C-alpha positions as a printed NumPy array, in Angstrom:
array([[ -0.819,  73.85 ,  15.164],
       [  1.796,  73.033,  12.125],
       [  4.341,  70.631,  12.679],
       [  6.583,  73.879,  11.665],
       [  5.549,  75.583,  14.546],
       [  5.492,  72.728,  17.33 ],
       [  9.138,  72.386,  15.792],
       [  9.788,  76.322,  15.958],
       [  8.455,  75.846,  20.387],
       [ 10.818,  73.276,  20.476],
       [ 13.746,  75.666,  19.251],
       [ 12.349,  78.575,  21.612],
       [ 11.979,  76.588,  24.702],
       [ 13.939,  74.951,  26.225],
       [ 13.034,  72.19 ,  28.64 ],
       [ 14.5  ,  71.212,  31.708],
       [ 15.289,  67.279,  32.198],
       [ 12.236,  67.032,  34.452],
       [  9.794,  68.679,  31.512],
       [ 11.39 ,  66.149,  29.155],
       [  9.793,  63.571,  31.84 ],
       [  6.92 ,  65.153,  31.577],
       [  6.514,  65.421,  28.131],
       [  7.603,  61.634,  27.721],
       [  4.581,  60.573,  30.33 ],
       [  2.24 ,  62.243,  28.12 ],
       [  3.449,  60.322,  25.227],
       [  2.639,  57.089,  27.117],
       [ -0.454,  58.226,  28.55 ],
       [ -1.861,  59.385,  24.416],
       [ -0.704,  55.503,  23.702],
       [ -2.261,  53.591,  26.462],
       [ -5.411,  55.67 ,  25.83 ],
       [ -6.174,  57.024,  28.563],
       [ -5.5  ,  60.805,  27.733],
       [ -8.253,  63.137,  28.11 ],
       [ -6.655,  65.817,  26.21 ],
       [ -8.665,  66.687,  22.978],
       [ -7.403,  64.554,  19.814],
       [ -5.57 ,  68.126,  18.467],
       [ -3.312,  68.491,  21.49 ],
       [ -2.289,  64.715,  21.537],
       [ -1.18 ,  65.744,  17.689],
       [  0.927,  68.039,  19.094],
       [  1.604,  66.555,  21.957],
       [  3.355,  63.932,  19.63 ],
       [  4.955,  66.28 ,  17.853],
       [  6.634,  67.705,  21.281],
       [  7.531,  64.855,  21.785],
       [  8.909,  63.51 ,  18.402],
       [ 11.483,  67.281,  19.19 ],
       [ 11.916,  66.144,  22.954],
       [ 13.423,  62.538,  22.481],
       [ 17.163,  62.464,  22.016],
       [ 16.953,  64.801,  25.296],
       [ 17.814,  63.548,  28.64 ],
       [ 15.562,  63.055,  30.912],
       [ 15.729,  62.976,  35.141],
       [ 13.908,  60.527,  35.812],
       [ 12.937,  57.837,  32.887],
       [ 15.455,  56.406,  31.411],
       [ 16.379,  56.152,  27.677],
       [ 15.112,  52.52 ,  27.841],
       [ 11.26 ,  53.718,  27.362],
       [ 11.92 ,  55.729,  23.655],
       [ 11.997,  52.52 ,  22.539],
       [  8.826,  50.742,  23.967],
       [  7.428,  54.354,  23.203],
       [  8.692,  53.554,  18.85 ],
       [  7.64 ,  49.834,  19.018],
       [  3.774,  50.786,  20.203],
       [  3.665,  54.282,  18.051],
       [  4.286,  51.16 ,  15.175],
       [  1.915,  48.014,  15.919],
       [ -1.012,  47.682,  17.833],
       [ -0.531,  44.532,  20.36 ],
       [ -2.143,  43.856,  23.549],
       [  0.91 ,  42.668,  25.815],
       [  2.304,  46.114,  24.133],
       [ -0.63 ,  48.501,  25.511],
       [ -0.086,  46.802,  28.869],
       [  3.325,  47.843,  29.331],
       [  2.687,  50.585,  28.436],
       [ -0.218,  51.272,  30.802],
       [  2.749,  49.818,  33.615],
       [  5.066,  52.06 ,  32.13 ],
       [  3.032,  55.602,  32.223],
       [  2.275,  54.71 ,  36.171],
       [  5.586,  54.162,  36.807],
       [  6.388,  57.351,  35.047],
       [  3.385,  59.063,  36.997],
       [  4.374,  57.863,  40.476],
       [  8.012,  59.166,  40.323],
       [  6.25 ,  63.161,  39.176],
       [  4.648,  64.447,  41.324],
       [  1.125,  65.834,  40.456],
       [  1.877,  69.49 ,  41.283],
       [  4.866,  69.05 ,  38.765],
       [  3.12 ,  67.919,  35.989],
       [ -0.143,  70.507,  36.022],
       [  2.956,  72.495,  36.175],
       [  4.346,  71.284,  33.211],
       [  0.909,  71.489,  31.489],
       [  0.051,  75.323,  32.693],
       [  3.629,  76.362,  31.282],
       [  2.98 ,  74.826,  27.763],
       [ -0.689,  76.362,  27.865],
       [  0.994,  79.748,  28.783],
       [  4.126,  79.167,  26.424],
       [  1.529,  79.157,  23.582],
       [  2.139,  75.376,  22.424],
       [ -1.433,  74.52 ,  23.555],
       [ -4.638,  76.534,  24.095],
       [ -5.433,  77.92 ,  27.249],
       [ -7.478,  76.056,  29.423],
       [-11.015,  76.966,  30.303],
       [-13.911,  76.155,  33.275],
       [-15.046,  73.462,  31.24 ],
       [-12.29 ,  71.205,  30.362],
       [-11.225,  68.438,  32.17 ],
       [ -8.133,  67.568,  33.132],
       [ -5.772,  64.789,  31.264]])
């Protein structure tokens, strides 16, 4: 999937503030190394994050974006630990059903490929 495809998808799929929080949480999970998505899906989610990071979330404040930007540009153990802590807080704030619904929606709407029976959850 190309950056242009992700941009077009984002332009035609208005995400709710809670879905914005879900996308940010996935980005945190990618950065702390706990995301089990295939590498190409991680790239797509990072591209989606770049498209929505300016939009307001419902539960997460804007300071998380500064942290994400720092973590993307540095390989620092203390920063990784902070990302991990922020991700845990985000996952605690967002219920599992909400996160699962977000992931199902982005698959159903064609941003990511449909899951198969052998795919693991991320």
